[in-house]
Short mmCIF file of the C-alpha atoms (twelve columns), coordinates in Angstrom:
data_MODEL
# 
_entry.id   MODEL 
# 
loop_
_atom_site.group_PDB 
_atom_site.id 
_atom_site.type_symbol 
_atom_site.label_atom_id 
_atom_site.label_alt_id 
_atom_site.label_comp_id 
_atom_site.label_asym_id 
_atom_site.label_seq_id 
_atom_site.Cartn_x 
_atom_site.Cartn_y 
_atom_site.Cartn_z 
_atom_site.pdbx_PDB_model_num 
ATOM 1   C CA . GLN A 1   -40.656 -34.299 15.461  1 
ATOM 2   C CA . LEU A 2   -42.561 -32.091 13.063  1 
ATOM 3   C CA . GLU A 3   -46.308 -32.312 13.429  1 
ATOM 4   C CA . PHE A 4   -48.970 -30.546 11.506  1 
ATOM 5   C CA . VAL A 5   -52.635 -31.016 10.895  1 
ATOM 6   C CA . GLU A 6   -54.725 -30.549 7.791   1 
ATOM 7   C CA . SER A 7   -58.281 -29.255 8.046   1 
ATOM 8   C CA . GLY A 8   -60.997 -27.736 5.908   1 
ATOM 9   C CA . GLY A 9   -62.003 -30.722 3.830   1 
ATOM 10  C CA . GLY A 10  -65.581 -31.753 3.268   1 
ATOM 11  C CA . LEU A 11  -68.338 -32.329 0.747   1 
ATOM 12  C CA . VAL A 12  -68.930 -29.634 -1.860  1 
ATOM 13  C CA . GLN A 13  -70.901 -29.426 -5.088  1 
ATOM 14  C CA . PRO A 14  -69.154 -29.066 -8.452  1 
ATOM 15  C CA . GLY A 15  -68.187 -25.452 -9.000  1 
ATOM 16  C CA . GLY A 16  -67.915 -24.815 -5.277  1 
ATOM 17  C CA . SER A 17  -64.945 -23.783 -3.143  1 
ATOM 18  C CA . LEU A 18  -63.050 -25.026 -0.126  1 
ATOM 19  C CA . ARG A 19  -60.028 -23.716 1.769   1 
ATOM 20  C CA . LEU A 20  -57.671 -26.278 3.246   1 
ATOM 21  C CA . SER A 21  -55.339 -25.399 6.123   1 
ATOM 22  C CA . CYS A 22  -52.061 -26.985 7.141   1 
ATOM 23  C CA . THR A 23  -51.195 -25.882 10.666  1 
ATOM 24  C CA . ALA A 24  -47.907 -26.570 12.427  1 
ATOM 25  C CA . SER A 25  -47.757 -27.458 16.087  1 
ATOM 26  C CA . GLY A 26  -44.850 -26.216 18.163  1 
ATOM 27  C CA . PHE A 27  -42.763 -24.872 15.301  1 
ATOM 28  C CA . THR A 28  -42.952 -22.402 12.445  1 
ATOM 29  C CA . LEU A 29  -43.018 -23.288 8.781   1 
ATOM 30  C CA . ASP A 30  -40.958 -20.386 7.499   1 
ATOM 31  C CA . SER A 31  -37.823 -22.452 6.835   1 
ATOM 32  C CA . TYR A 32  -39.704 -25.193 4.998   1 
ATOM 33  C CA . ALA A 33  -41.072 -25.643 1.529   1 
ATOM 34  C CA . ILE A 34  -44.689 -26.711 1.995   1 
ATOM 35  C CA . ALA A 35  -46.647 -28.695 -0.561  1 
ATOM 36  C CA . TRP A 36  -50.088 -30.141 -0.995  1 
ATOM 37  C CA . PHE A 37  -50.583 -33.584 -2.471  1 
ATOM 38  C CA . ARG A 38  -53.714 -35.606 -3.103  1 
ATOM 39  C CA . GLN A 39  -54.581 -39.246 -3.527  1 
ATOM 40  C CA . ALA A 40  -57.800 -40.466 -5.072  1 
ATOM 41  C CA . PRO A 41  -59.055 -44.031 -4.514  1 
ATOM 42  C CA . GLY A 42  -57.051 -46.495 -6.575  1 
ATOM 43  C CA . LYS A 43  -54.579 -43.852 -7.761  1 
ATOM 44  C CA . GLY A 44  -51.106 -42.746 -6.812  1 
ATOM 45  C CA . ARG A 45  -50.237 -39.645 -4.815  1 
ATOM 46  C CA . GLU A 46  -50.326 -36.542 -7.017  1 
ATOM 47  C CA . GLY A 47  -48.524 -33.282 -6.366  1 
ATOM 48  C CA . VAL A 48  -50.934 -30.341 -6.363  1 
ATOM 49  C CA . SER A 49  -48.993 -27.237 -5.334  1 
ATOM 50  C CA . CYS A 50  -45.965 -26.019 -3.408  1 
ATOM 51  C CA . ILE A 51  -44.870 -22.723 -1.868  1 
ATOM 52  C CA . SER A 52  -41.268 -21.815 -1.164  1 
ATOM 53  C CA . SER A 53  -40.014 -20.859 2.284   1 
ATOM 54  C CA . SER A 54  -39.570 -17.293 1.019   1 
ATOM 55  C CA . THR A 55  -43.228 -17.299 -0.246  1 
ATOM 56  C CA . HIS A 56  -41.943 -15.712 -3.468  1 
ATOM 57  C CA . LYS A 57  -42.276 -18.835 -5.557  1 
ATOM 58  C CA . THR A 58  -45.162 -21.227 -6.101  1 
ATOM 59  C CA . VAL A 59  -45.794 -24.131 -8.440  1 
ATOM 60  C CA . TYR A 60  -49.026 -25.855 -9.466  1 
ATOM 61  C CA . ALA A 61  -49.994 -29.040 -11.239 1 
ATOM 62  C CA . ASP A 62  -51.497 -28.347 -14.665 1 
ATOM 63  C CA . SER A 63  -54.771 -29.898 -13.507 1 
ATOM 64  C CA . VAL A 64  -55.339 -27.166 -10.888 1 
ATOM 65  C CA . LYS A 65  -53.727 -24.088 -12.439 1 
ATOM 66  C CA . GLY A 66  -56.042 -21.101 -12.378 1 
ATOM 67  C CA . ARG A 67  -58.355 -22.766 -9.841  1 
ATOM 68  C CA . PHE A 68  -56.188 -23.393 -6.753  1 
ATOM 69  C CA . THR A 69  -54.045 -20.908 -4.829  1 
ATOM 70  C CA . ILE A 70  -51.455 -21.728 -2.176  1 
ATOM 71  C CA . SER A 71  -50.458 -19.159 0.453   1 
ATOM 72  C CA . ARG A 72  -48.857 -18.777 3.873   1 
ATOM 73  C CA . ASP A 73  -50.218 -17.007 6.944   1 
ATOM 74  C CA . ASN A 74  -48.206 -14.164 8.415   1 
ATOM 75  C CA . ASP A 75  -47.851 -16.058 11.688  1 
ATOM 76  C CA . LYS A 76  -45.730 -18.589 9.784   1 
ATOM 77  C CA . THR A 77  -47.585 -21.556 11.247  1 
ATOM 78  C CA . THR A 78  -50.251 -22.120 8.602   1 
ATOM 79  C CA . VAL A 79  -50.298 -22.762 4.871   1 
ATOM 80  C CA . TYR A 80  -53.541 -22.625 2.929   1 
ATOM 81  C CA . LEU A 81  -54.842 -24.133 -0.273  1 
ATOM 82  C CA . GLN A 82  -57.769 -22.172 -1.678  1 
ATOM 83  C CA . MET A 83  -59.662 -24.402 -4.094  1 
ATOM 84  C CA . ASN A 84  -62.196 -22.824 -6.435  1 
ATOM 85  C CA . SER A 85  -64.269 -24.168 -9.322  1 
ATOM 86  C CA . LEU A 86  -63.996 -27.653 -7.881  1 
ATOM 87  C CA . LYS A 87  -64.616 -30.637 -10.117 1 
ATOM 88  C CA . PRO A 88  -65.565 -34.239 -9.296  1 
ATOM 89  C CA . GLU A 89  -62.063 -35.289 -10.349 1 
ATOM 90  C CA . ASP A 90  -60.667 -33.183 -7.483  1 
ATOM 91  C CA . THR A 91  -62.130 -35.713 -5.059  1 
ATOM 92  C CA . ALA A 92  -59.273 -37.158 -3.001  1 
ATOM 93  C CA . VAL A 93  -57.563 -37.180 0.355   1 
ATOM 94  C CA . TYR A 94  -55.400 -34.059 0.488   1 
ATOM 95  C CA . TYR A 95  -52.098 -34.158 2.350   1 
ATOM 96  C CA . CYS A 96  -49.792 -31.403 3.521   1 
ATOM 97  C CA . ALA A 97  -46.062 -32.097 3.339   1 
ATOM 98  C CA . ALA A 98  -42.967 -30.216 4.487   1 
ATOM 99  C CA . GLN A 99  -39.303 -30.273 3.601   1 
ATOM 100 C CA . PRO A 100 -36.468 -28.098 4.912   1 
ATOM 101 C CA . ALA A 101 -35.754 -25.684 2.102   1 
ATOM 102 C CA . PHE A 102 -32.423 -26.192 0.337   1 
ATOM 103 C CA . TYR A 103 -32.652 -22.564 -0.698  1 
ATOM 104 C CA . SER A 104 -35.304 -19.907 -0.204  1 
ATOM 105 C CA . GLU A 105 -36.954 -20.370 -3.622  1 
ATOM 106 C CA . TYR A 106 -37.031 -24.180 -3.529  1 
ATOM 107 C CA . VAL A 107 -40.303 -25.734 -4.671  1 
ATOM 108 C CA . SER A 108 -41.295 -29.246 -5.699  1 
ATOM 109 C CA . ILE A 109 -44.430 -31.310 -6.261  1 
ATOM 110 C CA . GLU A 110 -42.622 -34.641 -6.213  1 
ATOM 111 C CA . ALA A 111 -43.666 -36.734 -3.215  1 
ATOM 112 C CA . ALA A 112 -40.202 -38.281 -2.871  1 
ATOM 113 C CA . ASP A 113 -38.775 -34.829 -2.108  1 
ATOM 114 C CA . PHE A 114 -40.772 -34.445 1.114   1 
ATOM 115 C CA . GLY A 115 -39.968 -36.058 4.433   1 
ATOM 116 C CA . TYR A 116 -42.755 -34.834 6.683   1 
ATOM 117 C CA . TRP A 117 -46.420 -35.553 6.092   1 
ATOM 118 C CA . GLY A 118 -49.750 -34.800 7.715   1 
ATOM 119 C CA . GLN A 119 -52.596 -37.285 8.116   1 
ATOM 120 C CA . GLY A 120 -54.759 -35.898 5.331   1 
ATOM 121 C CA . THR A 121 -58.215 -34.407 4.946   1 
ATOM 122 C CA . GLN A 122 -60.956 -35.751 2.674   1 
ATOM 123 C CA . VAL A 123 -62.334 -33.572 -0.124  1 
ATOM 124 C CA . THR A 124 -65.388 -34.865 -1.957  1 
ATOM 125 C CA . VAL A 125 -66.841 -32.995 -4.931  1 
ATOM 126 C CA . SER A 126 -70.249 -34.366 -5.815  1 
ATOM 127 C CA . SER A 127 -73.762 -33.231 -6.596  1 
# 
């Protein structure tokens, strides 16, 4: 059973930054594509970003391009989402998701493509 925990959420003012972490427990993430999704109140789950198992390929939603950066830690147990220039519309619960990589460059930001999910961490952007 894959388990991982998201952390790093909180309240931040518009224009501020947060770094979310997705940490695996008891296994390494190096053979998985890892993605971040978010869900705002009353809205569907939106794909934000994904990093391939090889770390050579990433993909971002248009709404976060140039502001968010996804990366992996060298210990292969943690994936980060650095969020800069945050906007009120970034307010949501952010979820980490994992899927065994079909090939080393596999990436996706479609929720249906991921079988393993964390519990989420709340991000609120407000003045």
